[in-house]
Amino acid sequence: MPKPVYSAYHQYIETIFREALKAVEPYRLISASLRNVEGKLHLGENALEFPRHTNSYLISIGKAAGGMTRAFLEISKLQPRAGVIALPKSDLTTFPHPFEVFLAGHPHPSRASIEAGYAAMNLLKKCGSEDVVWVLISGCLLY
């Protein structure tokens, strides 16, 4: 391996930074973990099967909600009846109806964050015992 040229350290730092971002990219991580094989969803070693007539719903929250949701919908081939997505204002991802999209605050909750919480709660109240709710969460709370 060639000896590093320390006068070009900023190039090394930028390369490390870009590779670190690629390693944690939400779409890539969901794609690596979730597979649809013959109509069954495989998450890791677990296969999930449910009747086709089952209603499914989606709640996706956090800084990575946009990428996680795109990957989940593409791979699962599911078309949820409704969903709530709360993502930061910096994410310009758009989602079609039937999703309610909230541009939530980050790192501090905003009014839209609270509204997304109520929307998710109202969505869950409508679900029956046979319905499936998929919940995608990114981030953590440090309070």
XYZ file of N, CA, C and O in Angstrom:
572
model
N 0.853 -1.165 0.000
C 0.000 0.000 0.000
C 0.904 1.234 0.000
O 1.868 1.293 0.752
N 0.555 2.215 -0.833
C 1.402 3.417 -0.889
C 1.317 4.224 0.400
O 0.300 4.217 1.080
N 2.432 4.834 0.695
C 2.492 5.673 1.886
C 1.581 6.884 1.671
O 1.620 7.515 0.622
N 0.690 7.218 2.653
C -0.231 8.341 2.471
C 0.509 9.674 2.380
O 1.540 9.876 3.011
N -0.051 10.545 1.582
C 0.481 11.899 1.451
C -0.345 12.770 2.389
O -1.513 13.024 2.146
N 0.256 13.167 3.482
C -0.504 13.873 4.505
C -0.913 15.278 4.107
O -1.830 15.835 4.681
N -0.294 15.826 3.095
C -0.722 17.141 2.640
C -2.088 17.060 1.953
O -2.756 18.064 1.780
N -2.515 15.844 1.593
C -3.815 15.641 0.950
C -4.808 14.986 1.914
O -5.696 14.254 1.497
N -4.635 15.243 3.218
C -5.471 14.587 4.233
C -6.953 14.824 4.004
O -7.780 13.964 4.307
N -7.327 16.001 3.490
C -8.745 16.291 3.288
C -9.386 15.311 2.312
O -10.548 14.956 2.450
N -8.621 14.807 1.356
C -9.152 13.811 0.419
C -9.439 12.499 1.146
O -10.448 11.850 0.888
N -8.546 12.114 2.069
C -8.759 10.884 2.840
C -9.983 11.020 3.739
O -10.801 10.111 3.844
N -10.115 12.165 4.377
C -11.252 12.400 5.264
C -12.550 12.378 4.467
O -13.542 11.769 4.888
N -12.550 13.013 3.308
C -13.756 13.020 2.477
C -14.116 11.605 2.014
O -15.286 11.223 2.022
N -13.134 10.814 1.651
C -13.387 9.429 1.235
C -13.970 8.617 2.380
O -14.946 7.874 2.199
N -13.400 8.749 3.562
C -13.910 8.039 4.741
C -15.353 8.464 5.026
O -16.226 7.624 5.271
N -15.609 9.755 4.962
C -16.947 10.282 5.212
C -17.958 9.718 4.218
O -19.022 9.229 4.591
N -17.625 9.752 2.934
C -18.544 9.248 1.894
C -18.801 7.747 2.054
O -19.916 7.280 1.888
N -17.786 6.991 2.367
C -17.956 5.536 2.560
C -18.797 5.246 3.800
O -19.603 4.313 3.798
N -18.627 6.051 4.839
C -19.438 5.870 6.049
C -20.914 6.157 5.745
O -21.796 5.413 6.185
N -21.188 7.200 4.977
C -22.567 7.506 4.601
C -23.175 6.385 3.759
O -24.335 6.007 3.958
N -22.401 5.846 2.830
C -22.897 4.728 2.017
C -23.232 3.519 2.882
O -24.206 2.819 2.643
N -22.424 3.276 3.896
C -22.602 2.100 4.749
C -23.908 2.154 5.547
O -24.446 1.110 5.900
N -24.403 3.340 5.830
C -25.620 3.457 6.642
C -26.803 4.020 5.848
O -27.802 4.426 6.435
N -26.736 3.991 4.542
C -27.817 4.513 3.709
C -29.065 3.658 3.914
O -29.020 2.435 3.755
N -30.192 4.260 4.322
C -31.383 3.505 4.703
C -31.915 2.576 3.612
O -32.290 1.442 3.895
N -31.984 3.044 2.386
C -32.505 2.215 1.306
C -31.658 0.949 1.167
O -32.165 -0.152 1.061
N -30.351 1.106 1.199
C -29.449 -0.029 1.054
C -29.605 -1.013 2.217
O -29.626 -2.228 2.013
N -29.728 -0.505 3.424
C -29.850 -1.379 4.591
C -31.152 -2.182 4.567
O -31.151 -3.384 4.850
N -32.266 -1.532 4.228
C -33.538 -2.250 4.137
C -33.463 -3.273 3.008
O -33.891 -4.422 3.152
N -32.901 -2.878 1.883
C -32.776 -3.790 0.734
C -31.950 -5.014 1.076
O -32.198 -6.106 0.564
N -30.961 -4.847 1.927
C -30.105 -5.977 2.302
C -30.792 -6.913 3.296
O -30.412 -8.078 3.407
N -31.802 -6.417 4.001
C -32.441 -7.207 5.057
C -33.781 -7.816 4.663
O -34.206 -8.803 5.239
N -34.461 -7.217 3.696
C -35.822 -7.614 3.354
C -35.866 -8.201 1.949
O -35.309 -7.632 1.012
N -36.520 -9.359 1.821
C -36.671 -9.997 0.509
C -38.111 -10.450 0.348
O -38.754 -10.849 1.303
N -38.581 -10.427 -0.888
C -39.900 -10.951 -1.209
C -39.675 -12.185 -2.067
O -39.233 -12.088 -3.204
N -39.946 -13.360 -1.499
C -39.742 -14.616 -2.210
C -41.084 -15.333 -2.298
O -41.648 -15.740 -1.280
N -41.586 -15.436 -3.515
C -42.847 -16.132 -3.773
C -43.973 -15.631 -2.871
O -44.738 -16.411 -2.297
N -44.074 -14.321 -2.729
C -45.152 -13.741 -1.951
C -44.955 -13.738 -0.450
O -45.810 -13.255 0.286
N -43.840 -14.275 0.030
C -43.534 -14.241 1.458
C -42.448 -13.205 1.689
O -41.466 -13.150 0.956
N -42.635 -12.409 2.726
C -41.607 -11.443 3.080
C -40.614 -12.104 4.025
O -41.002 -12.700 5.026
N -39.351 -12.008 3.693
C -38.287 -12.556 4.520
C -37.517 -11.386 5.122
O -36.978 -10.554 4.409
N -37.488 -11.369 6.432
C -36.733 -10.365 7.166
C -35.682 -11.129 7.943
O -35.996 -11.829 8.913
N -34.444 -11.050 7.484
C -33.400 -11.888 8.066
C -33.741 -13.335 7.793
O -33.997 -13.720 6.654
N -33.808 -14.144 8.819
C -34.123 -15.564 8.662
C -35.606 -15.856 8.848
O -36.035 -17.001 8.744
N -36.401 -14.849 9.145
C -37.833 -15.043 9.401
C -38.650 -14.791 8.142
O -38.481 -13.774 7.477
N -39.551 -15.715 7.829
C -40.469 -15.560 6.707
C -41.834 -15.165 7.247
O -42.350 -15.779 8.180
N -42.390 -14.122 6.679
C -43.682 -13.620 7.119
C -44.695 -13.831 6.004
O -44.510 -13.380 4.884
N -45.761 -14.517 6.339
C -46.807 -14.755 5.353
C -48.138 -14.358 5.971
O -48.402 -14.630 7.138
N -48.948 -13.699 5.178
C -50.276 -13.337 5.634
C -51.207 -13.380 4.430
O -50.769 -13.215 3.287
N -52.498 -13.620 4.664
C -53.441 -13.723 3.554
C -53.466 -12.451 2.715
O -53.329 -11.347 3.238
N -53.644 -12.598 1.424
C -53.661 -11.449 0.515
C -54.803 -10.477 0.816
O -54.719 -9.311 0.503
N -55.886 -10.971 1.394
C -57.015 -10.086 1.679
C -56.794 -9.244 2.935
O -57.591 -8.383 3.261
N -55.706 -9.498 3.629
C -55.399 -8.746 4.847
C -55.076 -7.295 4.489
O -54.317 -7.030 3.573
N -55.660 -6.369 5.236
C -55.329 -4.959 5.054
C -53.975 -4.693 5.687
O -53.699 -5.165 6.788
N -53.147 -3.928 4.986
C -51.871 -3.549 5.586
C -51.778 -2.034 5.634
O -52.340 -1.321 4.806
N -51.055 -1.563 6.650
C -50.863 -0.143 6.893
C -49.385 0.078 7.192
O -48.688 -0.848 7.588
N -48.939 1.308 7.019
C -47.524 1.599 7.222
C -47.366 2.870 8.048
O -48.011 3.875 7.775
N -46.493 2.795 9.053
C -46.073 3.970 9.811
C -44.557 4.005 9.733
O -43.895 3.028 10.066
N -44.031 5.112 9.253
C -42.582 5.237 9.092
C -42.155 6.585 9.670
O -42.659 7.627 9.249
N -41.223 6.547 10.626
C -40.820 7.786 11.287
C -39.306 7.862 11.429
O -38.638 6.848 11.527
N -38.801 9.071 11.421
C -37.389 9.298 11.685
C -36.648 9.894 10.503
O -37.186 10.063 9.413
N -35.407 10.195 10.759
C -34.566 10.844 9.760
C -34.419 10.003 8.491
O -34.283 10.529 7.403
N -34.480 8.693 8.614
C -34.312 7.800 7.466
C -35.648 7.288 6.916
O -35.675 6.370 6.110
N -36.756 7.884 7.346
C -38.078 7.391 6.953
C -38.267 7.349 5.440
O -38.857 6.406 4.909
N -37.780 8.343 4.736
C -37.956 8.374 3.281
C -37.310 7.182 2.591
O -37.962 6.453 1.836
N -36.039 6.956 2.867
C -35.327 5.836 2.250
C -35.860 4.488 2.685
O -35.988 3.562 1.872
N -36.191 4.365 3.968
C -36.731 3.095 4.465
C -38.069 2.781 3.788
O -38.320 1.648 3.378
N -38.924 3.788 3.678
C -40.243 3.579 3.088
C -40.132 3.216 1.617
O -40.801 2.291 1.147
N -39.306 3.933 0.870
C -39.126 3.621 -0.556
C -38.676 2.180 -0.736
O -39.224 1.437 -1.555
N -37.676 1.754 0.029
C -37.167 0.382 -0.092
C -38.226 -0.630 0.319
O -38.428 -1.639 -0.375
N -38.916 -0.380 1.424
C -39.929 -1.316 1.897
C -41.021 -1.508 0.853
O -41.414 -2.635 0.545
N -41.543 -0.406 0.300
C -42.630 -0.509 -0.673
C -42.169 -1.208 -1.950
O -42.895 -2.032 -2.517
N -40.968 -0.903 -2.397
C -40.452 -1.504 -3.626
C -40.214 -3.009 -3.463
O -40.594 -3.801 -4.315
N -39.621 -3.400 -2.368
C -39.258 -4.809 -2.171
C -40.468 -5.642 -1.758
O -40.668 -6.746 -2.258
N -41.281 -5.130 -0.865
C -42.405 -5.913 -0.343
C -43.503 -6.093 -1.383
O -44.267 -7.049 -1.314
N -43.588 -5.165 -2.328
C -44.664 -5.158 -3.324
C -46.036 -4.939 -2.677
O -47.062 -5.190 -3.290
N -46.044 -4.488 -1.431
C -47.294 -4.217 -0.733
C -47.826 -2.851 -1.142
O -47.074 -1.943 -1.475
N -49.126 -2.731 -1.098
C -49.773 -1.456 -1.326
C -50.652 -1.175 -0.114
O -51.830 -1.526 -0.099
N -50.068 -0.586 0.917
C -50.844 -0.318 2.136
C -52.080 0.521 1.849
O -52.076 1.376 0.965
N -53.126 0.242 2.601
C -54.379 1.003 2.457
C -54.193 2.443 2.912
O -54.869 3.343 2.425
N -53.297 2.662 3.857
C -53.034 4.002 4.373
C -51.696 3.972 5.095
O -51.173 2.905 5.409
N -51.158 5.155 5.346
C -49.889 5.218 6.060
C -49.587 6.611 6.551
O -50.151 7.594 6.069
N -48.700 6.669 7.522
C -48.223 7.929 8.080
C -46.703 7.906 7.987
O -46.062 6.954 8.427
N -46.147 8.952 7.379
C -44.701 9.064 7.241
C -44.277 10.405 7.830
O -44.772 11.452 7.417
N -43.379 10.351 8.807
C -42.848 11.570 9.413
C -41.351 11.597 9.137
O -40.617 10.732 9.587
N -40.927 12.582 8.360
C -39.524 12.687 7.997
C -39.083 14.138 8.109
O -39.914 15.032 8.149
N -37.775 14.373 8.174
C -37.303 15.747 8.360
C -37.589 16.628 7.145
O -37.733 16.139 6.031
N -37.660 17.910 7.388
C -37.911 18.875 6.314
C -36.876 18.782 5.207
O -37.153 19.111 4.063
N -35.683 18.316 5.533
C -34.613 18.243 4.542
C -34.813 17.109 3.542
O -34.147 17.062 2.519
N -35.737 16.185 3.813
C -35.993 15.060 2.915
C -37.106 15.458 1.955
O -38.240 15.651 2.364
N -36.772 15.570 0.681
C -37.745 16.034 -0.304
C -38.493 14.888 -0.976
O -39.099 15.062 -2.021
N -38.451 13.703 -0.367
C -39.136 12.550 -0.915
C -40.636 12.799 -0.934
O -41.195 13.328 0.016
N -41.290 12.421 -2.024
C -42.741 12.527 -2.087
C -43.327 11.115 -2.157
O -42.708 10.208 -2.711
N -44.493 10.951 -1.583
C -45.179 9.670 -1.585
C -46.614 9.897 -2.038
O -47.228 10.894 -1.686
N -47.144 8.958 -2.797
C -48.507 9.121 -3.304
C -49.555 8.848 -2.238
O -49.252 8.308 -1.177
N -50.780 9.229 -2.553
C -51.913 8.837 -1.716
C -51.856 7.317 -1.616
O -51.482 6.674 -2.576
N -52.083 6.689 -0.537
C -52.841 7.074 0.648
C -51.976 7.477 1.833
O -52.398 7.341 2.974
N -50.761 7.962 1.586
C -49.869 8.299 2.691
C -50.039 9.747 3.123
O -50.098 10.643 2.308
N -50.092 9.935 4.447
C -50.036 11.274 5.006
C -48.567 11.519 5.333
O -47.967 10.755 6.096
N -48.003 12.565 4.766
C -46.589 12.865 4.976
C -46.474 14.125 5.822
O -47.109 15.137 5.539
N -45.651 14.030 6.861
C -45.427 15.150 7.764
C -43.949 15.505 7.730
O -43.095 14.633 7.907
N -43.650 16.776 7.496
C -42.268 17.247 7.519
C -41.961 17.646 8.959
O -42.187 18.773 9.382
N -41.465 16.685 9.700
C -41.271 16.825 11.139
C -39.971 17.545 11.467
O -39.069 17.645 10.641
N -39.887 18.014 12.692
C -38.694 18.713 13.153
C -37.568 17.753 13.496
O -37.790 16.609 13.866
N -36.353 18.242 13.316
C -35.176 17.473 13.705
C -34.062 18.453 14.026
O -33.817 19.359 13.238
N -33.392 18.357 15.116
C -33.426 17.288 16.097
C -34.522 17.455 17.156
O -34.718 16.573 17.973
N -35.236 18.569 17.126
C -36.280 18.786 18.124
C -37.648 18.641 17.472
O -37.842 19.073 16.336
N -38.608 18.040 18.186
C -39.950 17.882 17.628
C -40.578 19.237 17.290
O -40.338 20.230 17.963
N -41.372 19.226 16.245
C -42.092 20.424 15.826
C -43.589 20.146 15.906
O -44.010 19.036 16.261
N -44.383 21.119 15.544
C -45.837 20.922 15.511
C -46.172 19.760 14.567
O -47.033 18.937 14.860
N -45.476 19.689 13.435
C -45.718 18.599 12.477
C -45.359 17.245 13.092
O -46.007 16.235 12.786
N -44.361 17.205 13.956
C -44.000 15.959 14.643
C -45.152 15.472 15.506
O -45.496 14.281 15.505
N -45.751 16.399 16.233
C -46.882 16.071 17.108
C -48.082 15.640 16.262
O -48.760 14.652 16.576
N -48.338 16.354 15.174
C -49.451 16.000 14.281
C -49.252 14.604 13.693
O -50.211 13.844 13.549
N -48.018 14.259 13.363
C -47.729 12.919 12.835
C -48.025 11.859 13.890
O -48.568 10.793 13.571
N -47.696 12.142 15.137
C -47.990 11.212 16.218
C -49.480 10.969 16.365
O -49.929 9.825 16.512
N -50.266 12.042 16.289
C -51.725 11.894 16.376
C -52.268 11.147 15.159
O -53.182 10.321 15.288
N -51.724 11.429 13.982
C -52.173 10.733 12.775
C -51.885 9.236 12.885
O -52.716 8.401 12.506
N -50.723 8.877 13.399
C -50.379 7.457 13.582
C -51.321 6.808 14.592
O -51.800 5.690 14.380
N -51.604 7.520 15.659
C -52.505 6.992 16.678
C -53.911 6.780 16.092
O -54.541 5.738 16.317
N -54.392 7.734 15.297
C -55.707 7.604 14.672
C -55.733 6.464 13.665
O -56.734 5.748 13.551
N -54.643 6.276 12.937
C -54.547 5.162 11.994
C -54.650 3.832 12.738
O -55.403 2.929 12.338
N -53.937 3.713 13.839
C -53.966 2.475 14.620
C -55.349 2.194 15.198
O -55.758 1.032 15.299
N -56.081 3.231 15.552
C -57.432 3.048 16.097
C -58.371 2.434 15.064
O -59.336 1.770 15.421
N -58.097 2.654 13.784
C -58.947 2.136 12.707
C -58.639 0.682 12.357
O -59.410 0.036 11.661
N -57.496 0.188 12.815
C -57.067 -1.160 12.437
C -57.840 -2.225 13.205
O -58.136 -2.059 14.381
N -58.120 -3.325 12.501
C -58.774 -4.460 13.120
C -57.758 -5.511 13.531
O -56.564 -5.410 13.223
N -58.245 -6.537 14.187
C -57.352 -7.583 14.700
C -56.689 -8.405 13.592
O -55.669 -9.040 13.823
N -57.241 -8.394 12.399
C -56.664 -9.153 11.277
C -55.745 -8.300 10.411
O -55.120 -8.807 9.492
N -55.686 -7.018 10.686
C -54.862 -6.114 9.881
C -53.401 -6.221 10.275
O -53.062 -6.619 11.384
N -52.537 -5.833 9.334
C -51.089 -5.840 9.571
C -50.595 -4.398 9.515
O -50.896 -3.673 8.567
N -49.858 -3.989 10.536
C -49.272 -2.649 10.570
C -47.756 -2.799 10.537
O -47.170 -3.445 11.412
N -47.153 -2.228 9.535
C -45.695 -2.233 9.398
C -45.183 -0.932 9.989
O -45.676 0.146 9.650
N -44.201 -1.009 10.873
C -43.662 0.180 11.527
C -42.159 0.231 11.266
O -41.426 -0.694 11.619
N -41.728 1.314 10.635
C -40.314 1.536 10.337
C -39.858 2.733 11.157
O -40.410 3.832 11.036
N -38.872 2.536 12.003
C -38.396 3.597 12.903
C -36.894 3.764 12.733
O -36.146 2.784 12.790
N -36.465 4.995 12.572
C -35.025 5.262 12.562
C -34.720 6.316 13.610
O -35.561 7.141 13.946
N -33.507 6.266 14.120
C -33.083 7.256 15.093
C -33.178 6.761 16.516
O -33.494 5.600 16.772
N -32.896 7.671 17.415
C -32.965 7.335 18.830
C -33.277 8.602 19.612
O -33.160 9.702 19.106
N -33.680 8.417 20.812
C -34.006 9.523 21.686
C -32.917 9.641 22.750
O -32.615 8.671 23.432
N -32.332 10.806 22.862
C -31.212 10.973 23.791
C -31.557 11.875 24.960
O -30.711 12.570 25.483
N -32.791 11.898 25.369
C -33.182 12.773 26.484
C -33.146 12.016 27.783
O -33.343 10.892 27.916
